[in-house]
């Protein structure tokens, strides 16, 4: 049987239910029922039934979305982590069996990139019943609790050396530049043996902290990280990194780039030179003053240029490239004058309190305490002469000393053991200034991106594993930012930006392409430009939907939201295929 529509000249067509039958060798048809008066939806329903369909009861939905989970950001981060081989680096080689600890670590890395939270919150977000995204389903983790995540952290800590060696093999070569810097993060509680009081970069007074040192390749890609006790000085971390580069990574020759407070003369003599490493760092202020006072540096060198190479017997076998940045000089002069003026305003109040008629400030000790509080606030004690007695207080600026310091405003000297034939003066300055990429890594680790702090772990191994996990998350984010740069506010035309600078000493410039993106909010192809965080939020609107049909309620299937142009461009840049059905 079938439904046939028969034209009827000037009248509406006739809708007939007909049946075919065979009369000898001839196929004939006969009309069983005239359906012309039926409603259209009834006719179409009968037509579907006759074709083998099922009638859906009235009021029942043909399709039902059982679950809808944010998926696009998971697909992007997890897909790229797999594309760069992080899963293979984490898990044992030549293993085809499921590796649950590795998958749990992968889930924590991806979670740290898309939504950094505690391990308890991460476990809830992965559990199928309380899932916050499709991550748990993509990794087929089923039920997860926080104890499993802690066990996976322990597993990761045991494999840190192997993983870092794998990263070093991919990103470091003999003779390459290696960027190194340290930072710190505060720790909650008093049980962690690594947590000590020290120089707190987070501005959290009274908090114990840990110190960690990050090794990066010349392009800023993170390779290794190590945790130290919170009261460890920057120079004391260098020896461990030298041993790591020479022994664990087996690099025959490395140029270590570090700041002036870390690669000191003692570290050069005791660690770098015996290990055969070269270095690029900078002179500290007293050494720079020694160059000027000893006559090795003439200020007239900077009348027509901002970079000059000098030598000094105090640094045998090294090159010194002295740079002068006028913008930096003006900024330092402004800050000094502001601090001097603020200090004088407070000192005037103290001087007035010693001569007031009612309850004057008396006693050299009390006056000294008040003055000390002012100097502790503004850090300008070296620029003032003081006269303190039991009933009198006077002060005066050290004008000669201030002028001597002002003469060095904007000056800094880069020192290196590399010969000019290997790395010229301009390239040496650029190499030293590339430490800013490590500082950017610390900003991503500490702030809204990865939130390494505050640290709540008590066990030493867990703290080390937590910091290493955050570094691996930044490794994924660094690779994502590199590929997604054309649709981010990041400058993806570094060569054009560098061409705008007359000298490596000058302030960094943004390329015309980056300025155009910032001004218009759109990329050259018209697609809106995002920050890294806002792009992840946009990708999260691509959902993974679990759907059932009325005719097959026990056979759910997965349907992805169709990507928007922004989302499709992101997946194209990441080279990750995305389809609407799974």
JSON list of N, CA, C and O in Angstrom, two decimals, residues 324-342:
[
{"chain": "A", "resi": 324, "resn": "UNK", "atom": "N", "xyz": [72.07, 52.34, 27.08]},
{"chain": "A", "resi": 324, "resn": "UNK", "atom": "CA", "xyz": [71.40, 53.47, 27.72]},
{"chain": "A", "resi": 324, "resn": "UNK", "atom": "C", "xyz": [70.05, 53.68, 27.06]},
{"chain": "A", "resi": 324, "resn": "UNK", "atom": "O", "xyz": [69.96, 53.93, 25.85]},
{"chain": "A", "resi": 325, "resn": "UNK", "atom": "N", "xyz": [68.99, 53.58, 27.87]},
{"chain": "A", "resi": 325, "resn": "UNK", "atom": "CA", "xyz": [67.63, 53.75, 27.38]},
{"chain": "A", "resi": 325, "resn": "UNK", "atom": "C", "xyz": [67.10, 55.08, 27.90]},
{"chain": "A", "resi": 325, "resn": "UNK", "atom": "O", "xyz": [66.84, 55.22, 29.10]},
{"chain": "A", "resi": 326, "resn": "UNK", "atom": "N", "xyz": [66.91, 56.09, 27.04]},
{"chain": "A", "resi": 326, "resn": "UNK", "atom": "CA", "xyz": [66.44, 57.39, 27.51]},
{"chain": "A", "resi": 326, "resn": "UNK", "atom": "C", "xyz": [65.07, 57.33, 28.18]},
{"chain": "A", "resi": 326, "resn": "UNK", "atom": "O", "xyz": [64.83, 58.04, 29.16]},
{"chain": "A", "resi": 327, "resn": "UNK", "atom": "N", "xyz": [64.19, 56.51, 27.67]},
{"chain": "A", "resi": 327, "resn": "UNK", "atom": "CA", "xyz": [62.86, 56.39, 28.29]},
{"chain": "A", "resi": 327, "resn": "UNK", "atom": "C", "xyz": [62.97, 55.83, 29.70]},
{"chain": "A", "resi": 327, "resn": "UNK", "atom": "O", "xyz": [62.30, 56.31, 30.63]},
{"chain": "A", "resi": 328, "resn": "UNK", "atom": "N", "xyz": [63.82, 54.83, 29.87]},
{"chain": "A", "resi": 328, "resn": "UNK", "atom": "CA", "xyz": [64.03, 54.26, 31.20]},
{"chain": "A", "resi": 328, "resn": "UNK", "atom": "C", "xyz": [64.68, 55.28, 32.13]},
{"chain": "A", "resi": 328, "resn": "UNK", "atom": "O", "xyz": [64.35, 55.35, 33.32]},
{"chain": "A", "resi": 329, "resn": "UNK", "atom": "N", "xyz": [65.60, 56.09, 31.58]},
{"chain": "A", "resi": 329, "resn": "UNK", "atom": "CA", "xyz": [66.25, 57.12, 32.39]},
{"chain": "A", "resi": 329, "resn": "UNK", "atom": "C", "xyz": [65.23, 58.13, 32.91]},
{"chain": "A", "resi": 329, "resn": "UNK", "atom": "O", "xyz": [65.25, 58.51, 34.09]},
{"chain": "A", "resi": 330, "resn": "UNK", "atom": "N", "xyz": [64.35, 58.58, 32.05]},
{"chain": "A", "resi": 330, "resn": "UNK", "atom": "CA", "xyz": [63.33, 59.54, 32.48]},
{"chain": "A", "resi": 330, "resn": "UNK", "atom": "C", "xyz": [62.40, 58.94, 33.52]},
{"chain": "A", "resi": 330, "resn": "UNK", "atom": "O", "xyz": [62.01, 59.61, 34.49]},
{"chain": "A", "resi": 331, "resn": "UNK", "atom": "N", "xyz": [62.04, 57.70, 33.34]},
{"chain": "A", "resi": 331, "resn": "UNK", "atom": "CA", "xyz": [61.13, 57.06, 34.28]},
{"chain": "A", "resi": 331, "resn": "UNK", "atom": "C", "xyz": [61.79, 56.89, 35.65]},
{"chain": "A", "resi": 331, "resn": "UNK", "atom": "O", "xyz": [61.16, 57.11, 36.70]},
{"chain": "A", "resi": 332, "resn": "UNK", "atom": "N", "xyz": [63.05, 56.49, 35.67]},
{"chain": "A", "resi": 332, "resn": "UNK", "atom": "CA", "xyz": [63.74, 56.33, 36.95]},
{"chain": "A", "resi": 332, "resn": "UNK", "atom": "C", "xyz": [63.92, 57.67, 37.65]},
{"chain": "A", "resi": 332, "resn": "UNK", "atom": "O", "xyz": [63.79, 57.76, 38.88]},
{"chain": "A", "resi": 333, "resn": "UNK", "atom": "N", "xyz": [64.24, 58.73, 36.89]},
{"chain": "A", "resi": 333, "resn": "UNK", "atom": "CA", "xyz": [64.37, 60.05, 37.49]},
{"chain": "A", "resi": 333, "resn": "UNK", "atom": "C", "xyz": [63.04, 60.51, 38.09]},
{"chain": "A", "resi": 333, "resn": "UNK", "atom": "O", "xyz": [63.00, 61.09, 39.19]},
{"chain": "A", "resi": 334, "resn": "UNK", "atom": "N", "xyz": [61.96, 60.24, 37.39]},
{"chain": "A", "resi": 334, "resn": "UNK", "atom": "CA", "xyz": [60.64, 60.63, 37.90]},
{"chain": "A", "resi": 334, "resn": "UNK", "atom": "C", "xyz": [60.31, 59.88, 39.19]},
{"chain": "A", "resi": 334, "resn": "UNK", "atom": "O", "xyz": [59.86, 60.47, 40.17]},
{"chain": "A", "resi": 335, "resn": "UNK", "atom": "N", "xyz": [60.55, 58.58, 39.19]},
{"chain": "A", "resi": 335, "resn": "UNK", "atom": "CA", "xyz": [60.25, 57.79, 40.39]},
{"chain": "A", "resi": 335, "resn": "UNK", "atom": "C", "xyz": [61.10, 58.23, 41.58]},
{"chain": "A", "resi": 335, "resn": "UNK", "atom": "O", "xyz": [60.61, 58.33, 42.71]},
{"chain": "A", "resi": 336, "resn": "UNK", "atom": "N", "xyz": [62.39, 58.51, 41.33]},
{"chain": "A", "resi": 336, "resn": "UNK", "atom": "CA", "xyz": [63.26, 58.93, 42.42]},
{"chain": "A", "resi": 336, "resn": "UNK", "atom": "C", "xyz": [62.76, 60.24, 43.03]},
{"chain": "A", "resi": 336, "resn": "UNK", "atom": "O", "xyz": [62.69, 60.39, 44.24]},
{"chain": "A", "resi": 337, "resn": "UNK", "atom": "N", "xyz": [62.44, 61.19, 42.16]},
{"chain": "A", "resi": 337, "resn": "UNK", "atom": "CA", "xyz": [61.98, 62.49, 42.66]},
{"chain": "A", "resi": 337, "resn": "UNK", "atom": "C", "xyz": [60.66, 62.35, 43.41]},
{"chain": "A", "resi": 337, "resn": "UNK", "atom": "O", "xyz": [60.46, 62.99, 44.45]},
{"chain": "A", "resi": 338, "resn": "UNK", "atom": "N", "xyz": [59.77, 61.50, 42.92]},
{"chain": "A", "resi": 338, "resn": "UNK", "atom": "CA", "xyz": [58.50, 61.28, 43.63]},
{"chain": "A", "resi": 338, "resn": "UNK", "atom": "C", "xyz": [58.74, 60.68, 45.01]},
{"chain": "A", "resi": 338, "resn": "UNK", "atom": "O", "xyz": [58.11, 61.09, 46.00]},
{"chain": "A", "resi": 339, "resn": "UNK", "atom": "N", "xyz": [59.64, 59.70, 45.10]},
{"chain": "A", "resi": 339, "resn": "UNK", "atom": "CA", "xyz": [59.92, 59.07, 46.38]},
{"chain": "A", "resi": 339, "resn": "UNK", "atom": "C", "xyz": [60.63, 60.03, 47.33]},
{"chain": "A", "resi": 339, "resn": "UNK", "atom": "O", "xyz": [60.37, 60.05, 48.54]},
{"chain": "A", "resi": 340, "resn": "UNK", "atom": "N", "xyz": [61.56, 60.83, 46.79]},
{"chain": "A", "resi": 340, "resn": "UNK", "atom": "CA", "xyz": [62.23, 61.82, 47.63]},
{"chain": "A", "resi": 340, "resn": "UNK", "atom": "C", "xyz": [61.24, 62.83, 48.18]},
{"chain": "A", "resi": 340, "resn": "UNK", "atom": "O", "xyz": [61.29, 63.19, 49.37]},
{"chain": "A", "resi": 341, "resn": "UNK", "atom": "N", "xyz": [60.34, 63.28, 47.32]},
{"chain": "A", "resi": 341, "resn": "UNK", "atom": "CA", "xyz": [59.34, 64.26, 47.76]},
{"chain": "A", "resi": 341, "resn": "UNK", "atom": "C", "xyz": [58.40, 63.65, 48.80]},
{"chain": "A", "resi": 341, "resn": "UNK", "atom": "O", "xyz": [58.06, 64.31, 49.81]},
{"chain": "A", "resi": 342, "resn": "UNK", "atom": "N", "xyz": [57.98, 62.40, 48.58]},
{"chain": "A", "resi": 342, "resn": "UNK", "atom": "CA", "xyz": [57.09, 61.75, 49.55]},
{"chain": "A", "resi": 342, "resn": "UNK", "atom": "C", "xyz": [57.80, 61.55, 50.88]},
{"chain": "A", "resi": 342, "resn": "UNK", "atom": "O", "xyz": [57.19, 61.71, 51.96]}
]
